[in-house]
mmCIF file of C-alpha atoms in Angstrom:
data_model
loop_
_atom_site.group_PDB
_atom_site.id
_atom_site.type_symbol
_atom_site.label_atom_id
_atom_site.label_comp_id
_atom_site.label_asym_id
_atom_site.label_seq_id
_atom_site.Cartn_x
_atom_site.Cartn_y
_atom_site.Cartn_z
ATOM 1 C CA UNK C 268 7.064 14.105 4.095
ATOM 2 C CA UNK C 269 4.274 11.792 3.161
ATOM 3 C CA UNK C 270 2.267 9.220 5.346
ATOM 4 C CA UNK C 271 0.893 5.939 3.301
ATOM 5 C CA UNK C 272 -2.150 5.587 4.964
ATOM 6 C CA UNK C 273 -3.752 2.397 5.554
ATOM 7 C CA UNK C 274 -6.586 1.023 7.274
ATOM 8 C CA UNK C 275 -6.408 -2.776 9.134
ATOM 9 C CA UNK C 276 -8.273 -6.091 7.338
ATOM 10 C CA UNK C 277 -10.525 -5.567 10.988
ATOM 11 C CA UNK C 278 -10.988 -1.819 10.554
ATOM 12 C CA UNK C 279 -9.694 -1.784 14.380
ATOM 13 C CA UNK C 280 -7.123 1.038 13.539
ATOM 14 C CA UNK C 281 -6.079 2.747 11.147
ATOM 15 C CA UNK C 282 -2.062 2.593 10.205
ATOM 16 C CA UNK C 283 0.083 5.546 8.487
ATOM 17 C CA UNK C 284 3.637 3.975 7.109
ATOM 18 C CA UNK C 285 6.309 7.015 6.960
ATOM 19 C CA UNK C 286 8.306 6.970 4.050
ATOM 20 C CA UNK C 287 10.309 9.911 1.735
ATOM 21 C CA UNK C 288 10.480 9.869 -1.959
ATOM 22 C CA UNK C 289 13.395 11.971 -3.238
ATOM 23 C CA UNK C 290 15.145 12.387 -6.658
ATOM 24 C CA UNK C 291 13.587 11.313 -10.246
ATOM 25 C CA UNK C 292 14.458 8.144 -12.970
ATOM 26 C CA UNK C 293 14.330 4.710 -11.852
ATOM 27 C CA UNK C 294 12.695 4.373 -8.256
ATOM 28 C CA UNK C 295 14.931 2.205 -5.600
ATOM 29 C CA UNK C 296 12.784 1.229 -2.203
ATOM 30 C CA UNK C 297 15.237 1.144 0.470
ATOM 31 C CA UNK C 298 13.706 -1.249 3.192
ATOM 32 C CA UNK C 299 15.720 -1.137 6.809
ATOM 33 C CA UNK C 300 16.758 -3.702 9.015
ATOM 34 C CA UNK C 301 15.582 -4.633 12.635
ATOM 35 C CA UNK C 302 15.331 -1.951 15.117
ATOM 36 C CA UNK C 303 16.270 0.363 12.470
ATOM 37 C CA UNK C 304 14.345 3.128 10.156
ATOM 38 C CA UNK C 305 14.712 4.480 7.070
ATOM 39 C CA UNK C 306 16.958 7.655 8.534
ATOM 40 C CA UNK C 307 19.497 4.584 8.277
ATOM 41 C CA UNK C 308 20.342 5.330 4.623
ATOM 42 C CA UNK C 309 21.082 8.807 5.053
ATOM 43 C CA UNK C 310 24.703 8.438 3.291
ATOM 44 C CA UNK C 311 23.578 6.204 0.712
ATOM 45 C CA UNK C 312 20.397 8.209 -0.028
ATOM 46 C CA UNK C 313 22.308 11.117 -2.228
ATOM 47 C CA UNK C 314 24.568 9.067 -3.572
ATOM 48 C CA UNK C 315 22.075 6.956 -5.281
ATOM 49 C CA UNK C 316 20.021 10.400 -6.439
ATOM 50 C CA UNK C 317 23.673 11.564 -7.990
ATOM 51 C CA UNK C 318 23.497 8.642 -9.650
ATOM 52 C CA UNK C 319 20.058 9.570 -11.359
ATOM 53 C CA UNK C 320 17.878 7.589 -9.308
ATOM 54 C CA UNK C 321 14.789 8.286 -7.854
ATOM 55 C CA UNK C 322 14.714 6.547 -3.966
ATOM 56 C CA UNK C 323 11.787 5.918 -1.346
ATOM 57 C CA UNK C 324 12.903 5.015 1.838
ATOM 58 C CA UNK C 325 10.382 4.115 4.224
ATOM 59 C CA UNK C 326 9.966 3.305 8.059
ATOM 60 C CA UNK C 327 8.539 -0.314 8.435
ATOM 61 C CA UNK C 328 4.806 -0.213 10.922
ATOM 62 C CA UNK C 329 6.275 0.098 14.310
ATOM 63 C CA UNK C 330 9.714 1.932 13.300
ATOM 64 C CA UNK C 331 10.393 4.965 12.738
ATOM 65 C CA UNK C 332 7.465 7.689 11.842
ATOM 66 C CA UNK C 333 5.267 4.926 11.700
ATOM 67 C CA UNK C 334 2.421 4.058 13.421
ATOM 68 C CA UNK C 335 2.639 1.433 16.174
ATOM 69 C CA UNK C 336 -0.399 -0.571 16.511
ATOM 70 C CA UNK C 337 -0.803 -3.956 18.044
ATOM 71 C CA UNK C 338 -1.330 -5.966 15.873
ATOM 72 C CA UNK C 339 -0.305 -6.760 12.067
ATOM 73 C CA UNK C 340 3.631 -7.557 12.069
ATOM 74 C CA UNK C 341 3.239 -10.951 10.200
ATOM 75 C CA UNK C 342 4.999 -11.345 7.276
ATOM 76 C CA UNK C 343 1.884 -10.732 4.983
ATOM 77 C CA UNK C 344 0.860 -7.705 6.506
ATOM 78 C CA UNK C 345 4.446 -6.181 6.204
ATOM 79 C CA UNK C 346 4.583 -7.341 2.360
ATOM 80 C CA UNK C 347 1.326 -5.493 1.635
ATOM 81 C CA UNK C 348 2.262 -2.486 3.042
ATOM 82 C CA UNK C 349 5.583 -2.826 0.814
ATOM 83 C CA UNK C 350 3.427 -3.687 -2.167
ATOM 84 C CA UNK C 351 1.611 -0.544 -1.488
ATOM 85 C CA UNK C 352 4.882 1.217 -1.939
ATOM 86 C CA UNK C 353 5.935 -0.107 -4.698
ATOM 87 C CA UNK C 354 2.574 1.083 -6.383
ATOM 88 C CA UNK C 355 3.489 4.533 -5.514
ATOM 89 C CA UNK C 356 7.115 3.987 -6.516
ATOM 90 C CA UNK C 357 6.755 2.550 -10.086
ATOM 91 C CA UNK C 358 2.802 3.934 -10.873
ATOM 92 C CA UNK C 359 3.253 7.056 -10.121
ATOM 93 C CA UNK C 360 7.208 7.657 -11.716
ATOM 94 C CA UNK C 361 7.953 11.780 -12.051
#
């Protein structure tokens, strides 16, 4: 599955964000919990696809598939990365 691949405000490191894309219609982003990842809406994941659908789950930086760098888990960091999704999710629609 795809990385979102991102590079830090101070070009220190470079960050990849896991995340799957499955199903087609109207994209859901499924966004986990604490210590969780997005493997953690495996049963809900079809459902929602049977149900026309089209979901992105995605493992939040430092869960998961994603990288773990040392800095950048401040709220503002953690809502660009979503808003990055969210481009992919609604701009590019199947």
């Amino acid at each position: 599955m795809p990385y979102l691949e991102k590079t830090t405000a101070q070009k220190a490191a470079d960050v990849d964000i896991y995340f799957e894309d499955h199903g087609s219609g109207q994209p859901i982003i499924l966004i986990h919990g604490w210590p969780l990842s997005g493997a953690m809406w495996e049963y809900q994941v079809p459902a929602l696809i049977d149900a026309g659908y089209r979901v992105i789950t995605y493992d939040r930086r430092g869960f998961g598939r994603s990288s773990r760098p040392y800095t950048g888990y401040d709220y503002n960091t953690m809502t660009e990365d979503l808003q990055d999704l969210i481009k992919i999710g609604w701009g590019c629609i199947r």
